[in-house]
PDB file of C-alpha atoms in Angstrom:
ATOM      1  CA  MET A   1     126.598 -73.457  76.254  1.00  0.00           C
ATOM      2  CA  PRO A   2     128.196 -75.029  78.893  1.00  0.00           C
ATOM      3  CA  THR A   3     125.809 -78.245  80.274  1.00  0.00           C
ATOM      4  CA  VAL A   4     124.324 -78.717  83.533  1.00  0.00           C
ATOM      5  CA  PRO A   5     125.797 -82.093  84.934  1.00  0.00           C
ATOM      6  CA  THR A   6     122.720 -84.764  86.266  1.00  0.00           C
ATOM      7  CA  VAL A   7     123.069 -85.861  89.670  1.00  0.00           C
ATOM      8  CA  PRO A   8     121.979 -89.198  90.110  1.00  0.00           C
ATOM      9  CA  ARG A   9     119.101 -89.759  91.525  1.00  0.00           C
ATOM     10  CA  PRO A  10     120.765 -91.489  94.930  1.00  0.00           C
ATOM     11  CA  ILE A  11     120.403 -94.640  95.745  1.00  0.00           C
ATOM     12  CA  PRO A  12     118.577 -95.479  99.007  1.00  0.00           C
ATOM     13  CA  LEU A  13     119.852 -97.160 100.728  1.00  0.00           C
ATOM     14  CA  ASN A  14     117.123 -99.897 102.589  1.00  0.00           C
ATOM     15  CA  PRO A  15     114.967 -99.605  99.444  1.00  0.00           C
ATOM     16  CA  SER A  16     112.657-102.760 100.262  1.00  0.00           C
ATOM     17  CA  PRO A  17     109.786-102.433 101.261  1.00  0.00           C
ATOM     18  CA  ARG A  18     109.771-103.381 104.540  1.00  0.00           C
ATOM     19  CA  ALA A  19     112.775-100.270 104.810  1.00  0.00           C
ATOM     20  CA  LEU A  20     109.323 -98.337 106.870  1.00  0.00           C
ATOM     21  CA  ASN A  21     107.799-101.830 108.606  1.00  0.00           C
ATOM     22  CA  TYR A  22     108.122 -99.994 111.880  1.00  0.00           C
ATOM     23  CA  LEU A  23     105.923 -96.859 111.209  1.00  0.00           C
ATOM     24  CA  GLY A  24     103.455 -98.784 108.948  1.00  0.00           C
ATOM     25  CA  GLY A  25     100.175 -97.416 111.182  1.00  0.00           C
ATOM     26  CA  TYR A  26     101.952 -93.176 110.138  1.00  0.00           C
ATOM     27  CA  PRO A  27     100.585 -91.105 107.920  1.00  0.00           C
ATOM     28  CA  ALA A  28     102.229 -91.499 104.427  1.00  0.00           C
ATOM     29  CA  HIS A  29     104.100 -87.761 104.754  1.00  0.00           C
ATOM     30  CA  LEU A  30     104.966 -88.748 108.180  1.00  0.00           C
ATOM     31  CA  GLN A  31     107.020 -92.138 106.243  1.00  0.00           C
ATOM     32  CA  GLN A  32     108.241 -90.121 103.396  1.00  0.00           C
ATOM     33  CA  GLN A  33     110.169 -87.800 105.634  1.00  0.00           C
ATOM     34  CA  VAL A  34     111.576 -89.952 107.706  1.00  0.00           C
ATOM     35  CA  GLN A  35     112.449 -92.685 103.736  1.00  0.00           C
ATOM     36  CA  ALA A  36     114.601 -89.026 102.484  1.00  0.00           C
ATOM     37  CA  LEU A  37     116.122 -89.330 106.077  1.00  0.00           C
ATOM     38  CA  ILE A  38     116.710 -92.719 104.370  1.00  0.00           C
ATOM     39  CA  ASP A  39     117.886 -92.422 101.078  1.00  0.00           C
ATOM     40  CA  ALA A  40     120.108 -89.686 102.314  1.00  0.00           C
ATOM     41  CA  GLY A  41     122.484 -91.376 105.367  1.00  0.00           C
ATOM     42  CA  LYS A  42     121.027 -89.226 107.971  1.00  0.00           C
ATOM     43  CA  LEU A  43     118.636 -90.710 109.996  1.00  0.00           C
ATOM     44  CA  GLY A  44     121.264 -92.243 113.127  1.00  0.00           C
ATOM     45  CA  GLU A  45     122.862 -88.922 112.714  1.00  0.00           C
ATOM     46  CA  VAL A  46     118.996 -86.740 113.256  1.00  0.00           C
ATOM     47  CA  LEU A  47     117.930 -90.064 116.465  1.00  0.00           C
ATOM     48  CA  ARG A  48     122.307 -89.350 118.030  1.00  0.00           C
ATOM     49  CA  ALA A  49     121.952 -85.680 117.952  1.00  0.00           C
ATOM     50  CA  ARG A  50     118.311 -86.081 119.970  1.00  0.00           C
ATOM     51  CA  TYR A  51     119.236 -89.596 121.603  1.00  0.00           C
ATOM     52  CA  PRO A  52     123.062 -89.294 122.427  1.00  0.00           C
ATOM     53  CA  GLY A  53     123.442 -90.866 125.864  1.00  0.00           C
ATOM     54  CA  ALA A  54     123.836 -94.748 126.720  1.00  0.00           C
ATOM     55  CA  HIS A  55     122.052 -96.295 129.838  1.00  0.00           C
ATOM     56  CA  ASP A  56     124.498 -98.397 132.277  1.00  0.00           C
ATOM     57  CA  ILE A  57     121.879-101.203 132.870  1.00  0.00           C
ATOM     58  CA  ARG A  58     123.306-103.826 131.030  1.00  0.00           C
ATOM     59  CA  THR A  59     122.873-107.197 133.376  1.00  0.00           C
ATOM     60  CA  ASP A  60     119.212-108.595 134.528  1.00  0.00           C
ATOM     61  CA  LYS A  61     119.364-107.559 138.235  1.00  0.00           C
ATOM     62  CA  ALA A  62     119.577-104.030 137.667  1.00  0.00           C
ATOM     63  CA  LEU A  63     117.132-104.264 134.600  1.00  0.00           C
ATOM     64  CA  TYR A  64     114.707-106.283 137.964  1.00  0.00           C
ATOM     65  CA  ASP A  65     116.015-102.623 140.128  1.00  0.00           C
ATOM     66  CA  HIS A  66     115.075-100.557 137.259  1.00  0.00           C
ATOM     67  CA  VAL A  67     111.070-101.936 136.871  1.00  0.00           C
ATOM     68  CA  THR A  68     111.062-102.841 139.878  1.00  0.00           C
ATOM     69  CA  GLU A  69     111.525 -98.829 141.679  1.00  0.00           C
ATOM     70  CA  LEU A  70     109.356 -97.510 138.864  1.00  0.00           C
ATOM     71  CA  ARG A  71     106.591-100.334 139.936  1.00  0.00           C
ATOM     72  CA  SER A  72     106.877 -99.235 143.705  1.00  0.00           C
ATOM     73  CA  ARG A  73     106.341 -95.143 142.910  1.00  0.00           C
ATOM     74  CA  HIS A  74     103.893 -95.606 140.087  1.00  0.00           C
ATOM     75  CA  LEU A  75     101.936 -99.693 140.455  1.00  0.00           C
ATOM     76  CA  ARG A  76     102.101 -99.109 144.245  1.00  0.00           C
ATOM     77  CA  GLY A  77      98.876-101.669 144.134  1.00  0.00           C
ATOM     78  CA  ALA A  78      99.766-104.055 141.637  1.00  0.00           C
ATOM     79  CA  GLU A  79     101.057-107.154 141.610  1.00  0.00           C
ATOM     80  CA  PRO A  80     104.780-107.915 142.491  1.00  0.00           C
ATOM     81  CA  LEU A  81     107.365-109.013 139.312  1.00  0.00           C
ATOM     82  CA  SER A  82     108.782-112.808 139.957  1.00  0.00           C
ATOM     83  CA  LYS A  83     111.628-111.929 137.336  1.00  0.00           C
ATOM     84  CA  VAL A  84     112.851-109.303 135.499  1.00  0.00           C
ATOM     85  CA  ALA A  85     115.139-110.235 132.358  1.00  0.00           C
ATOM     86  CA  TYR A  86     116.582-109.149 129.120  1.00  0.00           C
ATOM     87  CA  ASP A  87     115.741-112.663 126.434  1.00  0.00           C
ATOM     88  CA  SER A  88     116.928-112.565 122.927  1.00  0.00           C
ATOM     89  CA  LYS A  89     114.395-114.888 122.297  1.00  0.00           C
ATOM     90  CA  ILE A  90     112.328-111.697 121.306  1.00  0.00           C
ATOM     91  CA  LYS A  91     112.391-110.891 117.917  1.00  0.00           C
ATOM     92  CA  VAL A  92     111.829-107.308 117.316  1.00  0.00           C
ATOM     93  CA  ILE A  93     111.436-108.121 113.774  1.00  0.00           C
ATOM     94  CA  GLN A  94     108.028-109.990 114.723  1.00  0.00           C
ATOM     95  CA  HIS A  95     107.285-106.271 116.748  1.00  0.00           C
ATOM     96  CA  ALA A  96     107.782-107.893 120.497  1.00  0.00           C
ATOM     97  CA  LEU A  97     109.528-104.791 122.571  1.00  0.00           C
ATOM     98  CA  GLY A  98     109.012-106.214 125.037  1.00  0.00           C
ATOM     99  CA  THR A  99     106.556-109.549 126.513  1.00  0.00           C
ATOM    100  CA  HIS A 100     104.364-109.541 130.281  1.00  0.00           C
ATOM    101  CA  THR A 101     103.762-113.232 130.826  1.00  0.00           C
ATOM    102  CA  ARG A 102     101.207-114.005 134.248  1.00  0.00           C
ATOM    103  CA  ILE A 103     102.084-117.908 134.675  1.00  0.00           C
ATOM    104  CA  SER A 104      99.905-120.363 137.427  1.00  0.00           C
ATOM    105  CA  ARG A 105     100.809-122.584 138.749  1.00  0.00           C
ATOM    106  CA  VAL A 106      99.260-125.475 141.063  1.00  0.00           C
ATOM    107  CA  GLN A 107     100.386-126.431 144.758  1.00  0.00           C
ATOM    108  CA  GLY A 108      98.982-128.129 147.219  1.00  0.00           C
ATOM    109  CA  GLY A 109      95.677-127.005 147.234  1.00  0.00           C
ATOM    110  CA  GLN A 110      96.463-122.769 146.234  1.00  0.00           C
ATOM    111  CA  LEU A 111      96.666-120.900 142.388  1.00  0.00           C
ATOM    112  CA  LYS A 112     100.104-119.434 142.814  1.00  0.00           C
ATOM    113  CA  ALA A 113     100.440-116.724 140.368  1.00  0.00           C
ATOM    114  CA  LYS A 114     104.730-115.132 138.781  1.00  0.00           C
ATOM    115  CA  ARG A 115     104.466-111.856 137.323  1.00  0.00           C
ATOM    116  CA  GLU A 116     107.721-112.047 134.375  1.00  0.00           C
ATOM    117  CA  ILE A 117     109.076-108.709 132.557  1.00  0.00           C
ATOM    118  CA  ARG A 118     111.185-109.414 129.425  1.00  0.00           C
ATOM    119  CA  VAL A 119     112.664-106.839 127.138  1.00  0.00           C
ATOM    120  CA  ALA A 120     113.957-107.926 124.284  1.00  0.00           C
ATOM    121  CA  THR A 121     117.391-108.304 124.388  1.00  0.00           C
ATOM    122  CA  VAL A 122     118.415-105.185 121.823  1.00  0.00           C
ATOM    123  CA  PHE A 123     117.704-102.637 124.423  1.00  0.00           C
ATOM    124  CA  ARG A 124     121.332-102.826 125.848  1.00  0.00           C
ATOM    125  CA  ASP A 125     121.716-101.179 122.871  1.00  0.00           C
ATOM    126  CA  ALA A 126     119.708 -98.472 122.856  1.00  0.00           C
ATOM    127  CA  PRO A 127     119.167 -95.249 123.643  1.00  0.00           C
ATOM    128  CA  PRO A 128     117.794 -94.721 128.014  1.00  0.00           C
ATOM    129  CA  GLU A 129     114.543 -93.390 126.162  1.00  0.00           C
ATOM    130  CA  PHE A 130     114.203 -95.996 124.820  1.00  0.00           C
ATOM    131  CA  LEU A 131     114.381 -98.823 127.463  1.00  0.00           C
ATOM    132  CA  GLN A 132     112.371 -96.299 129.748  1.00  0.00           C
ATOM    133  CA  MET A 133     109.532 -96.636 127.148  1.00  0.00           C
ATOM    134  CA  ILE A 134     109.398-100.532 126.366  1.00  0.00           C
ATOM    135  CA  VAL A 135     109.966-100.702 130.241  1.00  0.00           C
ATOM    136  CA  VAL A 136     106.760 -98.303 131.367  1.00  0.00           C
ATOM    137  CA  HIS A 137     104.503 -99.959 128.401  1.00  0.00           C
ATOM    138  CA  GLU A 138     105.292-103.608 129.677  1.00  0.00           C
ATOM    139  CA  LEU A 139     104.521-102.033 133.788  1.00  0.00           C
ATOM    140  CA  ALA A 140     101.268-100.947 132.179  1.00  0.00           C
ATOM    141  CA  HIS A 141      99.957-104.018 131.171  1.00  0.00           C
ATOM    142  CA  LEU A 142     100.864-105.095 135.253  1.00  0.00           C
ATOM    143  CA  LYS A 143      96.802-103.090 135.632  1.00  0.00           C
ATOM    144  CA  GLU A 144      95.620-102.867 131.927  1.00  0.00           C
ATOM    145  CA  ARG A 145      95.919-106.461 128.980  1.00  0.00           C
ATOM    146  CA  GLU A 146      94.450-103.714 126.186  1.00  0.00           C
ATOM    147  CA  HIS A 147      96.399-101.137 124.202  1.00  0.00           C
ATOM    148  CA  ASP A 148      93.269 -99.050 124.785  1.00  0.00           C
ATOM    149  CA  LYS A 149      93.051 -95.399 126.033  1.00  0.00           C
ATOM    150  CA  ALA A 150      92.827 -96.269 129.711  1.00  0.00           C
ATOM    151  CA  PHE A 151      96.637 -97.911 128.729  1.00  0.00           C
ATOM    152  CA  TYR A 152      98.004 -95.072 127.604  1.00  0.00           C
ATOM    153  CA  ALA A 153      96.622 -92.855 130.338  1.00  0.00           C
ATOM    154  CA  LEU A 154      98.831 -94.636 132.709  1.00  0.00           C
ATOM    155  CA  CYS A 155     101.780 -95.004 129.882  1.00  0.00           C
ATOM    156  CA  THR A 156     102.250 -91.610 130.177  1.00  0.00           C
ATOM    157  CA  HIS A 157     101.170 -91.125 133.801  1.00  0.00           C
ATOM    158  CA  MET A 158     104.109 -93.079 134.441  1.00  0.00           C
ATOM    159  CA  GLU A 159     106.688 -91.883 131.508  1.00  0.00           C
ATOM    160  CA  PRO A 160     104.941 -88.494 129.759  1.00  0.00           C
ATOM    161  CA  ALA A 161     106.785 -88.874 126.779  1.00  0.00           C
ATOM    162  CA  TYR A 162     105.696 -91.664 125.978  1.00  0.00           C
ATOM    163  CA  HIS A 163     103.804 -91.099 122.531  1.00  0.00           C
ATOM    164  CA  GLN A 164     107.292 -89.692 121.436  1.00  0.00           C
ATOM    165  CA  PHE A 165     109.859 -92.098 122.846  1.00  0.00           C
ATOM    166  CA  GLU A 166     107.480 -94.649 121.156  1.00  0.00           C
ATOM    167  CA  PHE A 167     107.797 -92.862 117.783  1.00  0.00           C
ATOM    168  CA  ASP A 168     111.703 -92.527 117.866  1.00  0.00           C
ATOM    169  CA  CYS A 169     111.922 -95.426 119.712  1.00  0.00           C
ATOM    170  CA  ARG A 170     110.870 -97.101 115.665  1.00  0.00           C
ATOM    171  CA  LEU A 171     112.580 -95.393 114.164  1.00  0.00           C
ATOM    172  CA  TRP A 172     115.911 -96.124 116.293  1.00  0.00           C
ATOM    173  CA  LEU A 173     114.979 -99.562 115.268  1.00  0.00           C
ATOM    174  CA  THR A 174     114.207 -99.121 110.893  1.00  0.00           C
ATOM    175  CA  ALA A 175     117.370 -96.737 111.682  1.00  0.00           C
ATOM    176  CA  ARG A 176     119.504 -99.948 112.925  1.00  0.00           C
ATOM    177  CA  ASP A 177     118.019-102.617 110.021  1.00  0.00           C
ATOM    178  CA  ALA A 178     119.410 -99.995 107.766  1.00  0.00           C
ATOM    179  CA  GLY A 179     122.624 -99.862 108.541  1.00  0.00           C
ATOM    180  CA  LEU A 180     122.442 -96.155 110.198  1.00  0.00           C
ATOM    181  CA  TRP A 181     122.659 -96.568 113.278  1.00  0.00           C
ATOM    182  CA  ALA A 182     125.443 -98.011 116.533  1.00  0.00           C
ATOM    183  CA  PRO A 183     126.120 -98.326 119.931  1.00  0.00           C
ATOM    184  CA  PRO A 184     127.718 -95.416 121.520  1.00  0.00           C
ATOM    185  CA  GLY A 185     131.189 -94.535 120.903  1.00  0.00           C
ATOM    186  CA  VAL A 186     131.453 -96.840 116.730  1.00  0.00           C
ATOM    187  CA  ARG A 187     130.886 -96.205 113.637  1.00  0.00           C
ATOM    188  CA  ALA A 188     127.810 -96.373 111.832  1.00  0.00           C
TER     189      ALA A 188
END
């Protein structure tokens, strides 16, 4: 009687407890599914099939134009933005993907306020849907400060697939950390 060969259990590509760092608030069954994709080396492949494209918003000016167009389409009454830029100092690992700031200065006898949006440079190489999600998120902060029901309603008004893009963006960040993602045209 021949013996059945035993197949060794695959070694996870990213076995550290931080492997699912971006998915901490999601149910255990979803985290297990993602971990299984990581262990099989398939997470990047699955995401690439869903998001094959790349955007052409490479410069700060192009990003400013994109954000300004969205703001004028969805948030006409919002304060204008003085600056929109990619920022290499934003650390994705600290869960900051973008920032919005309001800078107040006294000029003469008046208080002048400026609004800025900064997006982590990692999104230069992201699928366009993930850049859109970050931009929509930061624009929503022009009207709503807190991450509450009104905030997410505004996000989904500007981008109906906001919640799916947010989840998939977290998967994409996880795939990047696990070495399972490369920009289009480069093999992971």
